[in-house]
Amino acid sequence: MKREPESLQEAVTYFADPDNCINYLAVRRWPDGVVICPTCSSNSVSAFNTSRRTWMCSTHHPKREFSIKVGTIFAESPISLDKWLMAMWMLTNCKNGVSSCEIAKDVKVTQKTAWFMMHRIRLAMQDEAFGKLSGEVEVDETFIGGKARNMHLDKRERRITGTGGKDKTIVFGALERGGKARTMVIGDRKRGTLQTCVKEHVEAGSALYSDALASYDGLAQDYAHQVIDHAEKYVDGKIHTNGMDNFWSLLKRGISGTYVSVEPFHLFRYLDEQVYRYNNRATKDNPLTDADRFDMAVRQIVGKRVTFAELTGKPN
Ligand SMILES: [Zn+2]
């Protein structure tokens, strides 16, 4: 098959050929066709060696022979590209997320390997757009997880709920209606913290909607801020946070259904994953496909790396 894949089934067939994997990645990494040495950035690089499947930099330095994996999230991994790309297809496209057990089974790696692969893939799913949200923007916070120790003792506690609690992680979210979402893990819900988040992510002058939490008081100086008091009602015309509510329920469904327990330390990685799928969902104006979501993540694989030791705090 020469045409690029459009479905999971086509991806399995297409990426079974290692040269298809390399071609798919190379045309995205080097769109103008000029291969750049990932070590010294020289463009004086030999033609692709079809038997070794590598390139050779003409400058003499260590690691002058390199594969497509070098300098990407796949670097120094013995896992073959077909497995990497299948895992990536699944993670970028499964609406509620996919567990490391499922990846392990479908891609034929151990669960530990799948877990590590997924964390690396999430690096390619980080939002690289740093512009602020504008127009009509909803802001809200939620609580996730907590009681990690108890969760192992009592399966009933494994559900991740969201109405407060000392040992839960707080997440701030902002959502542009008809547009993108942002999330941040925050330490508290004090005024300084939340208002800094709002100012960092929302363009001054935007219409801002929040609930009646006192920490949002005072934002009317910079925003057309309107408050919905949930003690009274949930919607008052345009004044509501229903978009954020939907986003949180999608997030929690993903986390509680798929990732039995998420340690607070790793939560931001799961947020990256969920936000990526949400922000790249198909809409009427922007009918993105599975192939598009996969393609866009592939374009973000370069220059990112996380080691097993960094993820677990212990050596491999
Ligand atoms: Zn070089």
PDB file of C-alpha atoms and ligand atoms in Angstrom:
ATOM      1  CA  MET A   1       0.000   0.000   0.000  1.00  0.00           C
ATOM      2  CA  LYS A   2       1.511   3.326  -1.036  1.00  0.00           C
ATOM      3  CA  ARG A   3      -1.263   5.741  -0.050  1.00  0.00           C
ATOM      4  CA  GLU A   4      -1.019   7.014   3.527  1.00  0.00           C
ATOM      5  CA  PRO A   5      -3.390   5.300   5.984  1.00  0.00           C
ATOM      6  CA  GLU A   6      -6.788   6.752   6.894  1.00  0.00           C
ATOM      7  CA  SER A   7      -7.995   4.187   9.420  1.00  0.00           C
ATOM      8  CA  LEU A   8      -6.557   2.003  12.156  1.00  0.00           C
ATOM      9  CA  GLN A   9      -6.793  -1.010   9.887  1.00  0.00           C
ATOM     10  CA  GLU A  10      -4.955   0.744   7.062  1.00  0.00           C
ATOM     11  CA  ALA A  11      -2.359   2.004   9.526  1.00  0.00           C
ATOM     12  CA  VAL A  12      -1.607  -1.550  10.672  1.00  0.00           C
ATOM     13  CA  THR A  13      -0.991  -2.636   7.076  1.00  0.00           C
ATOM     14  CA  TYR A  14       0.907   0.479   6.045  1.00  0.00           C
ATOM     15  CA  PHE A  15       3.244   0.687   9.026  1.00  0.00           C
ATOM     16  CA  ALA A  16       4.060  -3.032   8.860  1.00  0.00           C
ATOM     17  CA  ASP A  17       6.572  -1.951   6.203  1.00  0.00           C
ATOM     18  CA  PRO A  18       9.526  -0.268   7.975  1.00  0.00           C
ATOM     19  CA  ASP A  19      10.261   1.883   4.928  1.00  0.00           C
ATOM     20  CA  ASN A  20       6.720   3.251   5.009  1.00  0.00           C
ATOM     21  CA  CYS A  21       7.286   4.217   8.668  1.00  0.00           C
ATOM     22  CA  ILE A  22      10.498   6.032   7.794  1.00  0.00           C
ATOM     23  CA  ASN A  23       8.988   7.794   4.782  1.00  0.00           C
ATOM     24  CA  TYR A  24       5.926   8.886   6.711  1.00  0.00           C
ATOM     25  CA  LEU A  25       8.104  10.424   9.442  1.00  0.00           C
ATOM     26  CA  ALA A  26      10.808  11.849   7.158  1.00  0.00           C
ATOM     27  CA  VAL A  27       8.482  13.892   4.933  1.00  0.00           C
ATOM     28  CA  ARG A  28       7.029  15.516   8.047  1.00  0.00           C
ATOM     29  CA  ARG A  29      10.329  16.062   9.814  1.00  0.00           C
ATOM     30  CA  TRP A  30      12.068  17.453   6.752  1.00  0.00           C
ATOM     31  CA  PRO A  31       9.233  18.819   4.587  1.00  0.00           C
ATOM     32  CA  ASP A  32      11.563  20.360   2.011  1.00  0.00           C
ATOM     33  CA  GLY A  33      13.345  17.025   1.579  1.00  0.00           C
ATOM     34  CA  VAL A  34      16.662  18.203   3.024  1.00  0.00           C
ATOM     35  CA  VAL A  35      17.769  15.813   5.761  1.00  0.00           C
ATOM     36  CA  ILE A  36      19.391  17.582   8.720  1.00  0.00           C
ATOM     37  CA  CYS A  37      21.872  15.863  11.045  1.00  0.00           C
ATOM     38  CA  PRO A  38      20.202  15.810  14.492  1.00  0.00           C
ATOM     39  CA  THR A  39      23.562  16.086  16.239  1.00  0.00           C
ATOM     40  CA  CYS A  40      25.272  19.011  14.447  1.00  0.00           C
ATOM     41  CA  SER A  41      22.399  20.392  12.323  1.00  0.00           C
ATOM     42  CA  SER A  42      24.449  20.108   9.125  1.00  0.00           C
ATOM     43  CA  ASN A  43      22.555  19.477   5.912  1.00  0.00           C
ATOM     44  CA  SER A  44      25.559  17.741   4.406  1.00  0.00           C
ATOM     45  CA  VAL A  45      24.193  14.253   4.839  1.00  0.00           C
ATOM     46  CA  SER A  46      24.681  11.146   2.687  1.00  0.00           C
ATOM     47  CA  ALA A  47      21.779   9.606   0.800  1.00  0.00           C
ATOM     48  CA  PHE A  48      19.629   7.172   2.761  1.00  0.00           C
ATOM     49  CA  ASN A  49      21.357   3.808   3.186  1.00  0.00           C
ATOM     50  CA  THR A  50      18.570   1.438   2.237  1.00  0.00           C
ATOM     51  CA  SER A  51      20.075  -1.641   3.876  1.00  0.00           C
ATOM     52  CA  ARG A  52      21.005  -0.019   7.205  1.00  0.00           C
ATOM     53  CA  ARG A  53      18.051   2.396   7.038  1.00  0.00           C
ATOM     54  CA  THR A  54      20.205   5.258   8.261  1.00  0.00           C
ATOM     55  CA  TRP A  55      21.767   8.489   7.066  1.00  0.00           C
ATOM     56  CA  MET A  56      25.388   9.545   7.577  1.00  0.00           C
ATOM     57  CA  CYS A  57      26.481  13.075   8.423  1.00  0.00           C
ATOM     58  CA  SER A  58      29.552  14.154   6.443  1.00  0.00           C
ATOM     59  CA  THR A  59      31.048  15.916   9.478  1.00  0.00           C
ATOM     60  CA  HIS A  60      33.122  13.674  11.729  1.00  0.00           C
ATOM     61  CA  HIS A  61      31.571  13.513  15.171  1.00  0.00           C
ATOM     62  CA  PRO A  62      30.130  10.791  17.399  1.00  0.00           C
ATOM     63  CA  LYS A  63      26.737   9.452  16.307  1.00  0.00           C
ATOM     64  CA  ARG A  64      27.228  10.695  12.738  1.00  0.00           C
ATOM     65  CA  GLU A  65      25.227   7.730  11.481  1.00  0.00           C
ATOM     66  CA  PHE A  66      21.611   8.251  12.494  1.00  0.00           C
ATOM     67  CA  SER A  67      18.195   6.692  12.066  1.00  0.00           C
ATOM     68  CA  ILE A  68      14.878   8.514  11.855  1.00  0.00           C
ATOM     69  CA  LYS A  69      14.429   7.907  15.603  1.00  0.00           C
ATOM     70  CA  VAL A  70      17.377  10.052  16.682  1.00  0.00           C
ATOM     71  CA  GLY A  71      16.299  13.353  18.216  1.00  0.00           C
ATOM     72  CA  THR A  72      12.647  12.298  18.565  1.00  0.00           C
ATOM     73  CA  ILE A  73      10.426  10.783  21.249  1.00  0.00           C
ATOM     74  CA  PHE A  74      11.416   7.382  19.795  1.00  0.00           C
ATOM     75  CA  ALA A  75      15.133   7.933  20.489  1.00  0.00           C
ATOM     76  CA  GLU A  76      17.188   5.122  22.006  1.00  0.00           C
ATOM     77  CA  SER A  77      14.222   2.805  22.055  1.00  0.00           C
ATOM     78  CA  PRO A  78      14.508  -0.792  20.857  1.00  0.00           C
ATOM     79  CA  ILE A  79      10.794  -0.790  20.061  1.00  0.00           C
ATOM     80  CA  SER A  80      10.204  -0.924  16.318  1.00  0.00           C
ATOM     81  CA  LEU A  81       8.527   1.990  14.568  1.00  0.00           C
ATOM     82  CA  ASP A  82       5.457  -0.007  13.559  1.00  0.00           C
ATOM     83  CA  LYS A  83       4.678  -0.546  17.259  1.00  0.00           C
ATOM     84  CA  TRP A  84       5.396   3.072  18.126  1.00  0.00           C
ATOM     85  CA  LEU A  85       3.149   4.357  15.375  1.00  0.00           C
ATOM     86  CA  MET A  86       0.311   1.970  16.198  1.00  0.00           C
ATOM     87  CA  ALA A  87       0.407   3.071  19.839  1.00  0.00           C
ATOM     88  CA  MET A  88       0.449   6.667  18.674  1.00  0.00           C
ATOM     89  CA  TRP A  89      -2.528   6.146  16.366  1.00  0.00           C
ATOM     90  CA  MET A  90      -4.506   4.678  19.250  1.00  0.00           C
ATOM     91  CA  LEU A  91      -3.587   7.333  21.788  1.00  0.00           C
ATOM     92  CA  THR A  92      -4.280  10.273  19.484  1.00  0.00           C
ATOM     93  CA  ASN A  93      -7.657   8.898  18.441  1.00  0.00           C
ATOM     94  CA  CYS A  94      -9.338   6.932  21.246  1.00  0.00           C
ATOM     95  CA  LYS A  95     -11.821   9.455  22.570  1.00  0.00           C
ATOM     96  CA  ASN A  96     -11.747   8.344  26.193  1.00  0.00           C
ATOM     97  CA  GLY A  97      -8.091   7.402  26.197  1.00  0.00           C
ATOM     98  CA  VAL A  98      -6.613   3.951  26.039  1.00  0.00           C
ATOM     99  CA  SER A  99      -4.966   1.974  28.836  1.00  0.00           C
ATOM    100  CA  SER A 100      -1.426   0.674  28.840  1.00  0.00           C
ATOM    101  CA  CYS A 101      -2.934  -2.843  29.091  1.00  0.00           C
ATOM    102  CA  GLU A 102      -4.820  -2.350  25.831  1.00  0.00           C
ATOM    103  CA  ILE A 103      -1.763  -0.915  24.086  1.00  0.00           C
ATOM    104  CA  ALA A 104       0.355  -3.774  25.431  1.00  0.00           C
ATOM    105  CA  LYS A 105      -2.075  -6.338  24.069  1.00  0.00           C
ATOM    106  CA  ASP A 106      -2.688  -4.716  20.679  1.00  0.00           C
ATOM    107  CA  VAL A 107       0.882  -3.675  19.973  1.00  0.00           C
ATOM    108  CA  LYS A 108       2.480  -6.755  21.588  1.00  0.00           C
ATOM    109  CA  VAL A 109       4.777  -5.162  24.145  1.00  0.00           C
ATOM    110  CA  THR A 110       4.849  -5.537  27.931  1.00  0.00           C
ATOM    111  CA  GLN A 111       2.549  -3.349  29.980  1.00  0.00           C
ATOM    112  CA  LYS A 112       5.562  -1.555  31.476  1.00  0.00           C
ATOM    113  CA  THR A 113       6.857  -0.793  27.992  1.00  0.00           C
ATOM    114  CA  ALA A 114       3.434   0.395  26.876  1.00  0.00           C
ATOM    115  CA  TRP A 115       3.211   2.711  29.883  1.00  0.00           C
ATOM    116  CA  PHE A 116       6.569   4.253  29.038  1.00  0.00           C
ATOM    117  CA  MET A 117       5.720   4.575  25.330  1.00  0.00           C
ATOM    118  CA  MET A 118       2.483   6.363  26.195  1.00  0.00           C
ATOM    119  CA  HIS A 119       4.256   8.934  28.322  1.00  0.00           C
ATOM    120  CA  ARG A 120       6.635   9.672  25.464  1.00  0.00           C
ATOM    121  CA  ILE A 121       3.779   9.892  22.975  1.00  0.00           C
ATOM    122  CA  ARG A 122       2.040  12.381  25.264  1.00  0.00           C
ATOM    123  CA  LEU A 123       5.020  14.706  24.797  1.00  0.00           C
ATOM    124  CA  ALA A 124       4.079  14.924  21.122  1.00  0.00           C
ATOM    125  CA  MET A 125       0.528  15.745  22.177  1.00  0.00           C
ATOM    126  CA  GLN A 126       1.488  18.856  24.157  1.00  0.00           C
ATOM    127  CA  ASP A 127      -0.227  21.980  22.935  1.00  0.00           C
ATOM    128  CA  GLU A 128       2.370  24.080  21.156  1.00  0.00           C
ATOM    129  CA  ALA A 129       0.098  27.060  20.526  1.00  0.00           C
ATOM    130  CA  PHE A 130       0.799  29.715  23.096  1.00  0.00           C
ATOM    131  CA  GLY A 131      -1.643  32.375  21.952  1.00  0.00           C
ATOM    132  CA  LYS A 132      -4.324  33.395  24.430  1.00  0.00           C
ATOM    133  CA  LEU A 133      -7.947  32.339  24.263  1.00  0.00           C
ATOM    134  CA  SER A 134     -10.388  35.088  23.305  1.00  0.00           C
ATOM    135  CA  GLY A 135     -14.009  35.785  22.423  1.00  0.00           C
ATOM    136  CA  GLU A 136     -16.273  34.025  24.915  1.00  0.00           C
ATOM    137  CA  VAL A 137     -14.212  32.121  27.448  1.00  0.00           C
ATOM    138  CA  GLU A 138     -15.366  29.906  30.325  1.00  0.00           C
ATOM    139  CA  VAL A 139     -13.056  29.320  33.292  1.00  0.00           C
ATOM    140  CA  ASP A 140     -13.441  26.769  36.080  1.00  0.00           C
ATOM    141  CA  GLU A 141     -11.491  24.462  38.364  1.00  0.00           C
ATOM    142  CA  THR A 142     -11.962  20.841  39.323  1.00  0.00           C
ATOM    143  CA  PHE A 143     -10.505  18.277  41.715  1.00  0.00           C
ATOM    144  CA  ILE A 144      -9.006  15.066  40.449  1.00  0.00           C
ATOM    145  CA  GLY A 145      -7.818  11.884  42.102  1.00  0.00           C
ATOM    146  CA  GLY A 146      -6.539  11.785  45.615  1.00  0.00           C
ATOM    147  CA  LYS A 147      -6.324   9.130  48.245  1.00  0.00           C
ATOM    148  CA  ALA A 148      -3.881   7.188  46.123  1.00  0.00           C
ATOM    149  CA  ARG A 149      -2.985   4.901  49.003  1.00  0.00           C
ATOM    150  CA  ASN A 150      -6.575   4.024  49.794  1.00  0.00           C
ATOM    151  CA  MET A 151      -7.295   3.429  46.144  1.00  0.00           C
ATOM    152  CA  HIS A 152      -5.182   0.313  46.195  1.00  0.00           C
ATOM    153  CA  LEU A 153      -6.882  -0.951  49.342  1.00  0.00           C
ATOM    154  CA  ASP A 154     -10.416  -0.454  48.248  1.00  0.00           C
ATOM    155  CA  LYS A 155     -11.547  -0.863  44.686  1.00  0.00           C
ATOM    156  CA  ARG A 156     -14.628   1.210  45.326  1.00  0.00           C
ATOM    157  CA  GLU A 157     -12.340   4.108  46.052  1.00  0.00           C
ATOM    158  CA  ARG A 158     -10.763   3.786  42.646  1.00  0.00           C
ATOM    159  CA  ARG A 159     -13.337   5.984  41.084  1.00  0.00           C
ATOM    160  CA  ILE A 160     -12.064   9.454  40.559  1.00  0.00           C
ATOM    161  CA  THR A 161     -14.624  12.004  41.566  1.00  0.00           C
ATOM    162  CA  GLY A 162     -14.526  15.715  41.665  1.00  0.00           C
ATOM    163  CA  THR A 163     -15.970  17.705  44.501  1.00  0.00           C
ATOM    164  CA  GLY A 164     -13.099  18.649  46.713  1.00  0.00           C
ATOM    165  CA  GLY A 165     -10.892  17.078  49.270  1.00  0.00           C
ATOM    166  CA  LYS A 166      -7.554  17.891  50.758  1.00  0.00           C
ATOM    167  CA  ASP A 167      -5.507  15.262  48.973  1.00  0.00           C
ATOM    168  CA  LYS A 168      -6.917  15.815  45.519  1.00  0.00           C
ATOM    169  CA  THR A 169      -5.137  17.631  42.755  1.00  0.00           C
ATOM    170  CA  ILE A 170      -6.664  20.892  41.569  1.00  0.00           C
ATOM    171  CA  VAL A 171      -6.844  21.610  37.864  1.00  0.00           C
ATOM    172  CA  PHE A 172      -7.675  24.990  36.343  1.00  0.00           C
ATOM    173  CA  GLY A 173      -9.344  25.027  32.950  1.00  0.00           C
ATOM    174  CA  ALA A 174     -10.247  27.660  30.383  1.00  0.00           C
ATOM    175  CA  LEU A 175     -12.343  27.028  27.301  1.00  0.00           C
ATOM    176  CA  GLU A 176     -12.971  29.295  24.351  1.00  0.00           C
ATOM    177  CA  ARG A 177     -16.500  28.611  23.128  1.00  0.00           C
ATOM    178  CA  GLY A 178     -16.235  26.990  19.710  1.00  0.00           C
ATOM    179  CA  GLY A 179     -12.458  26.822  20.170  1.00  0.00           C
ATOM    180  CA  LYS A 180      -9.744  25.334  22.281  1.00  0.00           C
ATOM    181  CA  ALA A 181      -9.311  24.351  25.912  1.00  0.00           C
ATOM    182  CA  ARG A 182      -6.358  24.831  28.244  1.00  0.00           C
ATOM    183  CA  THR A 183      -5.642  23.189  31.561  1.00  0.00           C
ATOM    184  CA  MET A 184      -3.094  23.676  34.323  1.00  0.00           C
ATOM    185  CA  VAL A 185      -2.413  21.820  37.546  1.00  0.00           C
ATOM    186  CA  ILE A 186      -2.517  24.395  40.356  1.00  0.00           C
ATOM    187  CA  GLY A 187      -1.615  24.331  44.038  1.00  0.00           C
ATOM    188  CA  ASP A 188      -4.640  26.132  45.461  1.00  0.00           C
ATOM    189  CA  ARG A 189      -7.755  28.081  44.495  1.00  0.00           C
ATOM    190  CA  LYS A 190      -6.711  31.385  46.001  1.00  0.00           C
ATOM    191  CA  ARG A 191      -7.400  34.617  44.178  1.00  0.00           C
ATOM    192  CA  GLY A 192      -3.767  35.209  43.190  1.00  0.00           C
ATOM    193  CA  THR A 193      -3.413  31.733  41.711  1.00  0.00           C
ATOM    194  CA  LEU A 194      -6.634  31.685  39.716  1.00  0.00           C
ATOM    195  CA  GLN A 195      -6.403  35.229  38.453  1.00  0.00           C
ATOM    196  CA  THR A 196      -2.839  34.635  37.289  1.00  0.00           C
ATOM    197  CA  CYS A 197      -4.106  31.604  35.336  1.00  0.00           C
ATOM    198  CA  VAL A 198      -6.900  33.626  33.768  1.00  0.00           C
ATOM    199  CA  LYS A 199      -4.554  36.433  32.737  1.00  0.00           C
ATOM    200  CA  GLU A 200      -2.038  33.987  31.345  1.00  0.00           C
ATOM    201  CA  HIS A 201      -4.564  32.184  29.154  1.00  0.00           C
ATOM    202  CA  VAL A 202      -7.308  34.655  28.331  1.00  0.00           C
ATOM    203  CA  GLU A 203      -6.946  37.782  26.207  1.00  0.00           C
ATOM    204  CA  ALA A 204      -7.879  40.972  28.083  1.00  0.00           C
ATOM    205  CA  GLY A 205     -11.216  42.335  26.906  1.00  0.00           C
ATOM    206  CA  SER A 206     -12.724  38.884  26.309  1.00  0.00           C
ATOM    207  CA  ALA A 207     -16.122  37.880  27.652  1.00  0.00           C
ATOM    208  CA  LEU A 208     -15.347  35.778  30.709  1.00  0.00           C
ATOM    209  CA  TYR A 209     -17.750  33.360  32.417  1.00  0.00           C
ATOM    210  CA  SER A 210     -17.123  31.725  35.785  1.00  0.00           C
ATOM    211  CA  ASP A 211     -19.019  30.435  38.767  1.00  0.00           C
ATOM    212  CA  ALA A 212     -19.421  32.500  41.933  1.00  0.00           C
ATOM    213  CA  LEU A 213     -16.132  31.489  43.561  1.00  0.00           C
ATOM    214  CA  ALA A 214     -14.847  34.627  45.314  1.00  0.00           C
ATOM    215  CA  SER A 215     -11.353  34.113  43.903  1.00  0.00           C
ATOM    216  CA  TYR A 216     -12.632  35.382  40.560  1.00  0.00           C
ATOM    217  CA  ASP A 217     -13.838  38.680  42.053  1.00  0.00           C
ATOM    218  CA  GLY A 218     -12.067  41.663  40.572  1.00  0.00           C
ATOM    219  CA  LEU A 219     -11.553  40.334  37.056  1.00  0.00           C
ATOM    220  CA  ALA A 220     -14.171  42.730  35.725  1.00  0.00           C
ATOM    221  CA  GLN A 221     -11.422  45.331  35.412  1.00  0.00           C
ATOM    222  CA  ASP A 222      -9.816  43.410  32.557  1.00  0.00           C
ATOM    223  CA  TYR A 223     -12.666  41.302  31.243  1.00  0.00           C
ATOM    224  CA  ALA A 224     -16.373  41.467  30.542  1.00  0.00           C
ATOM    225  CA  HIS A 225     -16.771  39.099  33.488  1.00  0.00           C
ATOM    226  CA  GLN A 226     -20.144  37.549  34.249  1.00  0.00           C
ATOM    227  CA  VAL A 227     -20.850  35.125  37.051  1.00  0.00           C
ATOM    228  CA  ILE A 228     -23.302  32.249  37.280  1.00  0.00           C
ATOM    229  CA  ASP A 229     -24.135  31.387  40.873  1.00  0.00           C
ATOM    230  CA  HIS A 230     -24.677  27.638  40.868  1.00  0.00           C
ATOM    231  CA  ALA A 231     -26.567  27.902  44.147  1.00  0.00           C
ATOM    232  CA  GLU A 232     -29.291  29.691  42.184  1.00  0.00           C
ATOM    233  CA  LYS A 233     -29.168  28.310  38.654  1.00  0.00           C
ATOM    234  CA  TYR A 234     -26.843  26.806  36.092  1.00  0.00           C
ATOM    235  CA  VAL A 235     -27.656  28.779  32.976  1.00  0.00           C
ATOM    236  CA  ASP A 236     -28.693  32.371  32.460  1.00  0.00           C
ATOM    237  CA  GLY A 237     -28.636  33.025  28.737  1.00  0.00           C
ATOM    238  CA  LYS A 238     -24.990  33.141  27.748  1.00  0.00           C
ATOM    239  CA  ILE A 239     -23.870  33.091  31.358  1.00  0.00           C
ATOM    240  CA  HIS A 240     -22.876  29.510  32.169  1.00  0.00           C
ATOM    241  CA  THR A 241     -19.882  27.204  32.330  1.00  0.00           C
ATOM    242  CA  ASN A 242     -21.484  24.250  30.557  1.00  0.00           C
ATOM    243  CA  GLY A 243     -18.587  23.951  28.113  1.00  0.00           C
ATOM    244  CA  MET A 244     -16.126  23.489  30.974  1.00  0.00           C
ATOM    245  CA  ASP A 245     -18.520  21.077  32.719  1.00  0.00           C
ATOM    246  CA  ASN A 246     -18.597  18.935  29.585  1.00  0.00           C
ATOM    247  CA  PHE A 247     -14.843  19.085  29.277  1.00  0.00           C
ATOM    248  CA  TRP A 248     -14.346  17.965  32.898  1.00  0.00           C
ATOM    249  CA  SER A 249     -16.750  15.060  32.524  1.00  0.00           C
ATOM    250  CA  LEU A 250     -14.928  13.922  29.384  1.00  0.00           C
ATOM    251  CA  LEU A 251     -11.623  14.207  31.228  1.00  0.00           C
ATOM    252  CA  LYS A 252     -12.865  12.295  34.256  1.00  0.00           C
ATOM    253  CA  ARG A 253     -14.467   9.606  32.161  1.00  0.00           C
ATOM    254  CA  GLY A 254     -11.109   9.126  30.469  1.00  0.00           C
ATOM    255  CA  ILE A 255      -9.154   9.073  33.688  1.00  0.00           C
ATOM    256  CA  SER A 256     -11.474   6.957  35.803  1.00  0.00           C
ATOM    257  CA  GLY A 257     -12.445   4.559  33.034  1.00  0.00           C
ATOM    258  CA  THR A 258      -9.035   4.008  31.571  1.00  0.00           C
ATOM    259  CA  TYR A 259      -6.319   4.957  33.987  1.00  0.00           C
ATOM    260  CA  VAL A 260      -7.274   3.249  37.234  1.00  0.00           C
ATOM    261  CA  SER A 261      -5.136   5.591  39.265  1.00  0.00           C
ATOM    262  CA  VAL A 262      -3.295   8.655  38.087  1.00  0.00           C
ATOM    263  CA  GLU A 263      -0.573   9.868  40.362  1.00  0.00           C
ATOM    264  CA  PRO A 264      -0.729  13.650  40.816  1.00  0.00           C
ATOM    265  CA  PHE A 265       2.867  13.853  39.621  1.00  0.00           C
ATOM    266  CA  HIS A 266       1.834  12.554  36.182  1.00  0.00           C
ATOM    267  CA  LEU A 267      -1.536  14.239  35.946  1.00  0.00           C
ATOM    268  CA  PHE A 268      -0.350  17.001  33.618  1.00  0.00           C
ATOM    269  CA  ARG A 269       0.635  14.360  31.064  1.00  0.00           C
ATOM    270  CA  TYR A 270      -2.902  12.943  30.999  1.00  0.00           C
ATOM    271  CA  LEU A 271      -4.226  16.469  30.721  1.00  0.00           C
ATOM    272  CA  ASP A 272      -2.002  17.050  27.681  1.00  0.00           C
ATOM    273  CA  GLU A 273      -3.427  13.918  26.114  1.00  0.00           C
ATOM    274  CA  GLN A 274      -7.059  14.802  26.751  1.00  0.00           C
ATOM    275  CA  VAL A 275      -6.648  18.424  25.726  1.00  0.00           C
ATOM    276  CA  TYR A 276      -4.964  17.320  22.495  1.00  0.00           C
ATOM    277  CA  ARG A 277      -7.881  15.126  21.478  1.00  0.00           C
ATOM    278  CA  TYR A 278     -10.396  17.738  22.561  1.00  0.00           C
ATOM    279  CA  ASN A 279      -8.693  20.619  20.766  1.00  0.00           C
ATOM    280  CA  ASN A 280      -8.327  18.560  17.621  1.00  0.00           C
ATOM    281  CA  ARG A 281     -11.811  17.088  17.632  1.00  0.00           C
ATOM    282  CA  ALA A 282     -13.829  17.169  14.455  1.00  0.00           C
ATOM    283  CA  THR A 283     -16.138  20.172  14.230  1.00  0.00           C
ATOM    284  CA  LYS A 284     -18.322  21.522  11.478  1.00  0.00           C
ATOM    285  CA  ASP A 285     -15.775  24.208  10.595  1.00  0.00           C
ATOM    286  CA  ASN A 286     -12.800  21.912  11.013  1.00  0.00           C
ATOM    287  CA  PRO A 287     -13.658  18.321  10.051  1.00  0.00           C
ATOM    288  CA  LEU A 288     -10.462  16.667  11.313  1.00  0.00           C
ATOM    289  CA  THR A 289     -10.034  12.918  10.836  1.00  0.00           C
ATOM    290  CA  ASP A 290      -8.137  10.237  12.749  1.00  0.00           C
ATOM    291  CA  ALA A 291      -5.391  10.500  10.145  1.00  0.00           C
ATOM    292  CA  ASP A 292      -5.172  14.282  10.751  1.00  0.00           C
ATOM    293  CA  ARG A 293      -4.901  13.898  14.533  1.00  0.00           C
ATOM    294  CA  PHE A 294      -2.162  11.316  14.093  1.00  0.00           C
ATOM    295  CA  ASP A 295      -0.341  13.405  11.487  1.00  0.00           C
ATOM    296  CA  MET A 296      -0.332  16.521  13.688  1.00  0.00           C
ATOM    297  CA  ALA A 297       1.156  14.626  16.628  1.00  0.00           C
ATOM    298  CA  VAL A 298       3.814  13.083  14.371  1.00  0.00           C
ATOM    299  CA  ARG A 299       4.883  16.625  13.444  1.00  0.00           C
ATOM    300  CA  GLN A 300       5.619  17.236  17.138  1.00  0.00           C
ATOM    301  CA  ILE A 301       7.900  14.268  17.857  1.00  0.00           C
ATOM    302  CA  VAL A 302      11.194  16.109  17.421  1.00  0.00           C
ATOM    303  CA  GLY A 303      13.285  17.498  20.262  1.00  0.00           C
ATOM    304  CA  LYS A 304      11.334  15.903  23.106  1.00  0.00           C
ATOM    305  CA  ARG A 305      12.502  13.263  25.447  1.00  0.00           C
ATOM    306  CA  VAL A 306      11.671  11.799  28.815  1.00  0.00           C
ATOM    307  CA  THR A 307      13.592   8.915  30.334  1.00  0.00           C
ATOM    308  CA  PHE A 308      12.293   5.997  32.343  1.00  0.00           C
ATOM    309  CA  ALA A 309      14.183   7.293  35.363  1.00  0.00           C
ATOM    310  CA  GLU A 310      12.526  10.698  35.039  1.00  0.00           C
ATOM    311  CA  LEU A 311       9.093   9.112  34.886  1.00  0.00           C
ATOM    312  CA  THR A 312       9.515   6.704  37.766  1.00  0.00           C
ATOM    313  CA  GLY A 313      12.216   8.292  39.876  1.00  0.00           C
ATOM    314  CA  LYS A 314      14.240   5.086  39.628  1.00  0.00           C
ATOM    315  CA  PRO A 315      16.705   3.627  37.127  1.00  0.00           C
ATOM    316  CA  ASN A 316      15.467   1.258  34.438  1.00  0.00           C
TER     317      ASN A 316
HETATM  318 ZN    ZN B   1      26.371  16.024  11.989  1.00  0.00          ZN
END
